[in-house]
Every structure is written in C-alpha cells, then in structure tokens.
Coordinates of C-alpha atoms in Angstrom, one line a residue:
Chain N
M754 CA 0.0 0.0 0.1
L755 CA 2.8 2.4 0.9
M756 CA 4.8 1.4 -2.1
L757 CA 1.7 2.1 -4.3
A758 CA 1.4 5.5 -2.8
A759 CA 5.0 6.3 -3.2
I760 CA 5.1 5.3 -6.9
V761 CA 2.0 7.3 -7.6
V762 CA 3.5 10.4 -5.9
L763 CA 6.7 9.9 -7.8
H764 CA 4.8 9.7 -11.1
I765 CA 2.8 12.8 -10.4
T766 CA 6.0 14.7 -9.3
T767 CA 7.6 13.6 -12.7
I768 CA 4.6 14.9 -14.7
I769 CA 4.7 18.2 -12.8
L770 CA 8.6 18.5 -13.5
L771 CA 8.1 17.5 -17.2
L772 CA 5.1 20.2 -17.5
V773 CA 7.4 22.9 -16.0
A774 CA 10.2 22.1 -18.3
A775 CA 8.1 22.1 -21.3
I776 CA 5.9 25.2 -20.4
D777 CA 8.1 27.5 -18.6
N778 CA 10.5 29.7 -20.9
A779 CA 13.7 29.2 -19.0
W780 CA 16.1 26.7 -20.9
W781 CA 18.7 29.4 -21.5
V782 CA 19.0 32.2 -18.8
D783 CA 21.1 35.4 -18.3
D784 CA 20.8 38.3 -16.0
L785 CA 18.4 40.1 -18.2
V786 CA 17.2 37.2 -20.7
S787 CA 15.2 34.1 -20.0
A788 CA 14.5 32.3 -23.3
D789 CA 13.3 29.1 -24.9
L790 CA 11.5 26.9 -26.0
W791 CA 8.6 29.1 -27.0
G792 CA 9.6 32.7 -26.6
R793 CA 12.2 35.1 -25.0
W794 CA 11.7 37.3 -22.0
D795 CA 13.8 40.3 -21.7
L796 CA 14.2 42.6 -18.8
S797 CA 14.6 46.2 -19.6
N798 CA 14.0 49.0 -17.1
N799 CA 12.7 46.5 -14.6
V800 CA 9.9 45.4 -17.0
W801 CA 9.8 42.0 -18.7
H802 CA 9.0 42.0 -22.5
Y803 CA 8.1 38.8 -24.4
T804 CA 9.2 38.4 -27.9
N805 CA 9.4 35.7 -30.3
L806 CA 12.6 33.6 -30.9
K807 CA 14.8 34.7 -33.7
G808 CA 17.8 33.5 -35.2
Y809 CA 17.5 29.9 -34.0
P810 CA 17.8 26.8 -36.3
E811 CA 13.9 26.5 -36.7
D812 CA 13.9 22.7 -37.3
Y813 CA 15.9 21.8 -34.2
L814 CA 14.0 24.2 -32.0
Q815 CA 10.7 22.7 -33.2
A816 CA 12.0 19.2 -32.7
V817 CA 12.8 20.1 -29.1
Q818 CA 9.3 21.7 -28.7
A819 CA 7.7 18.5 -30.0
T820 CA 9.7 16.1 -27.9
S821 CA 9.1 17.9 -24.7
V822 CA 5.4 18.1 -25.3
L823 CA 5.3 14.3 -26.3
A824 CA 7.2 13.5 -23.2
C825 CA 4.5 15.3 -21.1
V826 CA 1.7 13.6 -23.0
F827 CA 3.2 10.0 -22.6
S828 CA 3.9 10.5 -19.0
I829 CA 0.3 11.6 -18.2
L830 CA -1.1 8.7 -20.4
A831 CA 1.2 6.3 -18.4
L832 CA -0.4 7.5 -15.2
F833 CA -3.9 7.0 -16.4
V834 CA -2.9 3.6 -17.9
F835 CA -1.4 2.5 -14.6
V836 CA -4.6 3.4 -12.5
A837 CA -6.5 1.4 -15.1
Q838 CA -4.2 -1.5 -15.0
L839 CA -4.4 -1.6 -11.2
F840 CA -7.9 -2.5 -11.6
T841 CA -8.0 -4.6 -14.8
L842 CA -4.7 -6.4 -14.7
P843 CA -4.8 -10.1 -13.8
K844 CA -2.9 -11.0 -10.6
G845 CA 0.8 -11.7 -10.8
M846 CA 1.3 -9.8 -14.2
R847 CA 3.6 -7.0 -14.7
F848 CA 2.4 -3.4 -15.7
T849 CA 4.1 -3.6 -19.1
F850 CA 1.9 -1.1 -20.9
T851 CA 2.5 1.5 -18.4
G852 CA 6.2 0.8 -18.5
I853 CA 6.3 1.0 -22.3
L854 CA 4.5 4.5 -22.2
Q855 CA 6.9 5.8 -19.5
I856 CA 10.1 4.6 -21.4
I857 CA 8.7 6.4 -24.6
A858 CA 8.3 9.6 -22.4
C859 CA 12.0 9.0 -21.2
L860 CA 13.2 8.6 -24.7
C861 CA 11.4 11.7 -25.9
I862 CA 12.6 14.0 -23.1
M863 CA 16.2 12.5 -23.5
T864 CA 16.0 13.3 -27.4
G865 CA 14.8 16.7 -26.7
A866 CA 17.2 17.7 -24.2
S867 CA 20.1 16.2 -26.3
I868 CA 19.1 18.0 -29.4
Y869 CA 18.9 21.2 -27.3
T870 CA 22.4 20.7 -25.8
A871 CA 24.0 19.8 -29.2
K872 CA 22.4 22.1 -31.6
L873 CA 21.2 25.3 -29.7
H874 CA 23.4 27.9 -28.0
V875 CA 26.6 26.1 -29.2
N876 CA 28.3 29.5 -30.0
G877 CA 29.1 30.6 -26.5
T878 CA 26.8 33.5 -26.2
S879 CA 26.4 34.9 -22.7
G880 CA 24.3 33.1 -20.3
G881 CA 23.9 29.5 -19.0
Y882 CA 21.4 26.7 -18.8
G883 CA 18.3 27.6 -16.8
H884 CA 16.1 25.7 -14.4
C885 CA 14.0 24.2 -17.2
Y886 CA 16.9 22.5 -18.8
I887 CA 18.0 21.1 -15.5
L888 CA 14.4 19.9 -14.8
A889 CA 14.3 18.2 -18.2
W890 CA 17.2 16.0 -17.3
I891 CA 16.1 15.3 -13.8
S892 CA 12.8 14.1 -15.3
F893 CA 14.7 12.0 -17.8
V894 CA 16.2 10.1 -14.7
L895 CA 12.9 9.9 -12.9
T896 CA 11.0 8.5 -15.9
F897 CA 13.7 6.1 -16.5
I898 CA 13.5 4.8 -12.8
L899 CA 9.7 4.8 -13.1
A900 CA 9.7 2.7 -16.3
L901 CA 12.1 0.3 -14.7
T902 CA 9.8 0.0 -11.7
Y903 CA 6.8 -0.7 -13.8
F904 CA 8.5 -3.4 -15.8
I905 CA 9.7 -5.1 -12.6
L906 CA 6.7 -4.6 -10.3
R907 CA 4.0 -7.4 -10.3
K908 CA 0.4 -7.1 -9.2
K909 CA 0.1 -8.7 -5.8
K910 CA -1.3 -12.3 -5.7
E911 CA -3.9 -12.5 -2.9
Chain D
M1410 CA -40.9 34.1 -31.6
L1411 CA -43.0 35.9 -34.2
T1412 CA -42.0 39.2 -32.8
F1413 CA -38.4 38.4 -32.9
L1414 CA -38.7 37.4 -36.5
A1415 CA -40.4 40.6 -37.3
L1416 CA -37.8 42.8 -35.5
T1417 CA -34.9 41.1 -37.2
S1418 CA -36.5 41.5 -40.7
V1419 CA -37.1 45.1 -40.1
A1420 CA -33.6 45.7 -38.8
L1421 CA -32.2 43.8 -42.0
L1422 CA -34.4 46.0 -44.3
G1423 CA -32.8 49.0 -42.5
I1424 CA -29.2 47.8 -43.1
V1425 CA -29.7 46.7 -46.6
P1426 CA -30.2 50.0 -48.4
E1427 CA -27.0 51.2 -46.6
Q1428 CA -25.0 48.4 -48.2
S1429 CA -26.5 48.5 -51.4
Q1430 CA -24.5 51.7 -52.0
A1431 CA -21.2 50.5 -50.9
I1432 CA -18.9 48.3 -52.8
A1433 CA -16.8 45.6 -51.0
I1434 CA -13.4 44.8 -52.3
Y1435 CA -11.6 41.6 -51.5
T1436 CA -7.8 40.9 -51.9
G1437 CA -5.8 38.5 -49.9
W1438 CA -4.2 39.6 -46.6
E1439 CA -0.6 38.5 -47.0
R1440 CA 1.2 36.6 -49.9
H1441 CA 4.5 34.9 -49.7
A1442 CA 6.6 34.0 -52.7
L1443 CA 10.3 33.1 -53.7
V1444 CA 12.6 35.2 -55.5
G1445 CA 12.3 34.7 -59.2
S1446 CA 8.8 33.2 -59.0
D1447 CA 5.5 34.5 -60.4
I1448 CA 2.7 35.5 -58.1
R1449 CA -1.0 36.3 -59.0
L1450 CA -2.5 39.1 -56.7
S1451 CA -6.3 38.6 -56.8
C1452 CA -8.8 41.3 -56.4
S1453 CA -12.6 40.9 -56.7
F1454 CA -15.5 43.0 -55.5
F1455 CA -19.0 42.5 -54.2
S1456 CA -21.8 45.0 -55.5
W1457 CA -25.5 45.0 -55.3
R1458 CA -25.6 46.6 -58.8
W1459 CA -25.0 44.7 -62.0
T1460 CA -21.4 44.8 -63.3
S1461 CA -21.4 48.1 -65.3
E1462 CA -19.5 48.5 -68.7
D1463 CA -17.6 51.4 -67.0
V1464 CA -16.1 49.1 -64.3
T1465 CA -12.6 50.1 -63.4
F1466 CA -9.8 48.4 -61.5
S1467 CA -6.7 50.2 -60.2
W1468 CA -3.6 48.7 -58.4
T1469 CA -1.1 51.0 -56.6
Y1470 CA 2.1 49.8 -54.9
R1471 CA 3.8 51.1 -51.7
P1472 CA 7.3 49.7 -51.1
D1473 CA 8.1 48.5 -47.5
G1474 CA 9.4 51.5 -45.6
S1475 CA 8.2 54.1 -48.0
R1476 CA 5.3 56.4 -47.5
D1477 CA 4.6 57.1 -51.3
S1478 CA 2.5 54.8 -53.4
I1479 CA 2.9 54.6 -57.1
S1480 CA 0.1 53.5 -59.6
I1481 CA 0.9 50.4 -61.4
F1482 CA -2.3 49.2 -63.2
H1483 CA -5.6 50.6 -64.4
Y1484 CA -8.5 49.0 -66.2
T1485 CA -11.0 51.4 -67.7
G1486 CA -13.4 51.5 -70.7
G1487 CA -12.7 47.8 -71.5
A1488 CA -8.9 48.3 -71.7
A1489 CA -6.1 47.3 -69.5
Y1490 CA -3.1 49.7 -68.8
V1491 CA -0.1 48.2 -67.3
D1492 CA 3.0 49.8 -65.8
N1493 CA 5.5 50.7 -68.5
K1494 CA 7.7 53.2 -66.6
G1495 CA 7.8 52.2 -63.0
P1496 CA 9.3 49.3 -61.0
F1497 CA 7.1 46.6 -62.6
R1498 CA 7.6 47.5 -66.4
D1499 CA 7.6 44.3 -68.5
R1500 CA 6.7 42.3 -65.5
L1501 CA 3.1 43.0 -65.0
E1502 CA 0.2 41.3 -66.8
F1503 CA -3.5 41.5 -66.4
V1504 CA -5.1 38.1 -65.7
G1505 CA -8.5 39.1 -64.4
N1506 CA -11.9 39.0 -66.0
P1507 CA -13.9 42.3 -65.4
G1508 CA -17.1 40.9 -66.6
R1509 CA -16.8 38.4 -63.6
R1510 CA -15.6 41.1 -61.4
D1511 CA -12.1 39.8 -61.2
G1512 CA -9.4 42.3 -61.4
S1513 CA -6.3 40.1 -60.6
I1514 CA -2.8 40.8 -61.9
L1515 CA 0.3 38.6 -62.4
L1516 CA 3.6 39.8 -61.2
K1517 CA 6.5 37.9 -62.9
N1518 CA 10.0 37.3 -61.9
L1519 CA 9.8 38.6 -58.4
E1520 CA 12.8 40.5 -56.8
L1521 CA 13.6 41.3 -53.2
N1522 CA 12.8 44.8 -53.9
D1523 CA 9.2 43.9 -54.5
N1524 CA 8.4 43.8 -50.9
G1525 CA 5.6 45.9 -50.1
T1526 CA 1.8 46.6 -50.0
F1527 CA -0.4 46.4 -53.1
T1528 CA -3.8 48.2 -53.0
C1529 CA -6.7 47.3 -55.2
D1530 CA -9.4 49.8 -55.8
A1531 CA -12.4 48.7 -57.9
K1532 CA -15.4 51.1 -58.9
N1533 CA -18.8 49.8 -60.4
P1534 CA -20.6 52.9 -61.3
P1535 CA -22.9 54.1 -59.9
D1536 CA -21.8 51.9 -57.0
I1537 CA -18.5 53.9 -56.2
V1538 CA -18.3 54.2 -52.5
G1539 CA -16.1 51.7 -51.0
R1540 CA -12.7 51.1 -49.3
P1541 CA -9.7 49.8 -51.3
S1542 CA -8.3 46.6 -50.0
S1543 CA -4.5 45.9 -49.5
V1544 CA -2.5 42.7 -49.7
R1545 CA 1.1 42.6 -48.4
L1546 CA 3.8 40.9 -50.5
L1547 CA 6.7 39.2 -48.8
V1548 CA 9.5 37.8 -51.0
F1549 CA 11.9 35.4 -49.6
E1550 CA 15.1 33.9 -50.8
K1551 CA 14.1 30.6 -49.5
V1552 CA 10.8 29.4 -48.0
P1553 CA 11.1 29.9 -44.2
I1554 CA 9.7 27.0 -42.0
Q1555 CA 6.4 28.3 -40.5
A1556 CA 6.3 28.4 -36.7
G1557 CA 5.0 25.0 -35.3
V1558 CA 4.8 23.1 -38.6
I1559 CA 7.5 20.7 -37.7
T1560 CA 6.3 20.6 -34.0
G1561 CA 2.9 19.8 -35.0
A1562 CA 3.9 17.1 -37.6
I1563 CA 6.2 15.2 -35.1
I1564 CA 3.4 15.3 -32.3
G1565 CA 0.8 14.2 -34.8
V1566 CA 2.8 11.4 -36.3
V1567 CA 3.8 9.9 -33.0
L1568 CA 0.3 10.1 -31.4
G1569 CA -1.2 8.7 -34.5
L1570 CA 1.2 5.8 -34.5
L1571 CA 0.6 5.1 -30.7
V1572 CA -3.4 5.1 -31.5
L1573 CA -2.7 2.8 -34.5
I1574 CA -0.5 0.4 -32.5
V1575 CA -3.1 0.2 -29.7
V1576 CA -6.1 -0.2 -32.1
I1577 CA -4.1 -3.1 -34.0
Y1578 CA -3.2 -4.8 -30.8
Y1579 CA -6.7 -4.9 -29.5
L1580 CA -8.0 -5.9 -32.9
M1581 CA -5.7 -8.8 -33.1
R1582 CA -6.7 -9.9 -29.6
F1583 CA -10.3 -9.6 -30.5
L1584 CA -9.9 -11.7 -33.8
V1585 CA -7.9 -14.4 -32.0
A1586 CA -10.5 -14.7 -29.4
R1587 CA -13.1 -15.0 -32.1
R1588 CA -11.1 -17.8 -33.7
V1589 CA -10.9 -15.9 -37.0
F1590 CA -7.1 -16.1 -36.7
S1591 CA -5.3 -19.0 -35.0
L1592 CA -1.9 -18.0 -33.7
S1593 CA 0.4 -21.0 -33.9
V1594 CA 2.8 -19.6 -31.2
S1595 CA 0.1 -19.3 -28.3
K1596 CA -2.6 -21.9 -27.7
H1597 CA -0.3 -24.8 -28.4
G1598 CA -2.3 -27.0 -26.0
K1599 CA -5.7 -26.1 -27.4
K1600 CA -4.6 -27.1 -31.0
K1601 CA -3.5 -30.6 -29.7
K1602 CA -6.9 -31.0 -28.0
E1603 CA -8.8 -30.1 -31.2
G1604 CA -6.7 -32.6 -33.1
S1605 CA -7.6 -35.4 -30.7
Q1606 CA -11.3 -34.5 -30.8
Q1607 CA -11.3 -34.7 -34.7
R1608 CA -9.8 -38.1 -34.5
Q1609 CA -12.5 -39.2 -32.1
I1610 CA -15.2 -38.0 -34.5
K1611 CA -13.7 -39.8 -37.5
V1612 CA -13.9 -43.1 -35.7

C-alpha cells in the first residue's frame, strides 16, 4: 500500500517537472534574458517583455518543442494507464503497458534535451542553462527509474 | 418568436439600403513568394448593382518602408493599362476578368525589392463608395519554416502511431478470441486438444 502511494506520488512529481520544463520559458538564462522553448523574456527598465525567438535553427527548435510536449503527454497517459491496470490486470502480471509508455516519455525527453544541448546555443553566447533545462534532465532520470519499476513490479497475488 | 422574427427582418431591411450603395473589395491579406517566381494577386468585389460597362480596377504599390505609393495598373473602358515606366515594367500582366468582377494581376520574376503593399481599388458605377483593399507581398530567398509546422507534424505522427498500434493490438486480440485467426505460437495445447477431438469424430 505504501509502495503504491510512493510510486503514484513519484509519477505525479515527474509529470509536474516535465510540464514545468516544457511550458516555462527558461532553458537558457542570463541576468536580463530568459529564453526557450517558445519565446524570450527580456528585462529592460525593470519590466519584462516577451518576444518571439529569432535566429534559431528552426527545425531543431521545433523538434525540441515537439519532444518535450510528447514526453508530457506520454507520462500523463502512463499515469492513467497505470491506474486502469491496477484494476484490470490479472494478479501476478507486470505493468508492461504503463512501463512502455513511461519509457517512451523517457526517450522523448532525452532526445529533446540532447538536441537542445548539441544544436542550440553552441556559440558561447552569454548566459547559461536555466532551471527548465535542469528539470528536463532530472525528469529523464525519474522517468527511467519509474519505467524500470513498472517493468519489474508485479500485481500482488492475494 | 414571431415578434423576434419581425424585429430582425425590419432591422435587416434597415441595413440593406445602406450596403447597396457600398462596394466591398476583396484581396488576400498577405502573400508569400520566392525570389524569381511569379505571383498572382487577386482582387474581386461585391456590389449590389449589375457589373457596369464602366467598371474600373486600379492597383497601386507602396514599397516597404516608403510612404509614397505609385500606380501600377489601371483598367477602364474595356482596356487594361499596365506599368510601362515604374518598377514593374515588362513584369506585370492583367489576368483578370472584369466581366466576372475579377481584377487580378500577375507579377512575374519577383525581386527582393518587390516587398511591399499592393492596394486594389475597384469601382462599379454608380456603386463607387467603398474602401480599397490591400495585400502585403513578402518575397523570400528561401521558404522559411513556419512556426510550429514541424512541431505539430512530429506530435501528430507519434500520437497517431500510438493510437494505431493500440487499435491493432486490441483488434488482433479480438480476432484471435473469435477464432478468426489462430496463432500458432500461443494456444499450443488447445490445438492438440482439437486434433484429438477430430480423431474421435472420425472413428
């Protein structure tokens, strides 16, 4: 019972981290700039202004956008499938469908973060990686652990 | 209900005479094209009157960043007059059909300097009161990737594949259960039983 609660809490936490990483515009951060994946916030005269992203390799940026959205979608689907499988799975069976969805989410966020690292901001412009970037990699680790858990876990035989 | 219908019909009758004196001109909002290509700028109008013989179309061009416009095309009295001195000399062609209220022009061999706003003004005497309509032309070296096209494509394809795989999986399970298919890998024991039953019946 406790283990079940812990897994569900961890899964929900992972979903929240993925959503923050995908939605918040803070993959690349400077003192006055907070940018990616969807737009750019510039601070001037203590007021934040939102502008579109310019000068990025469009195909790579859109690939990162797509993979982060897909990672969120698959992780949320995995949660619903897990709850459904809790009730419908025969005893002693493994939660494979949930595990598959979670590993796909893991692959998606890994692909997105890797493309971001390799292809965007490689010319040494000022600034560093922001909290969304870090959360993306953390959620990669968490989704991986959760996927392994779902592949190994068996439903209790009464 | 009846009073509502009566009120709306009275209101419409009140509006219609206003509109019958105004001509409505339609062009696109924005057009994108590559350098060196041709583009057709369409212009049509709506008027409550029949298309008159004195219908006129005129196109003017205002380059990006400039405040002056220059007239580049005029159709009147059944004849089309194209630009023969300005930026579009030898590159402009009239491809419209005034009888069908179409005053479209064709710009050939576009250059980067052709970025700007094209305004079409049509008059259908006696219906002459109306607002000219403008279309913005954007000329590109190469076609830019529109925001979100690749994103949407990737998301759509992946989710579509997921739905397809789930549907096929459940369909196969359903068909196997209904004995339409018989999978040789699973149900090894069942096949043996069926075989022995058959032998019994033969005897």
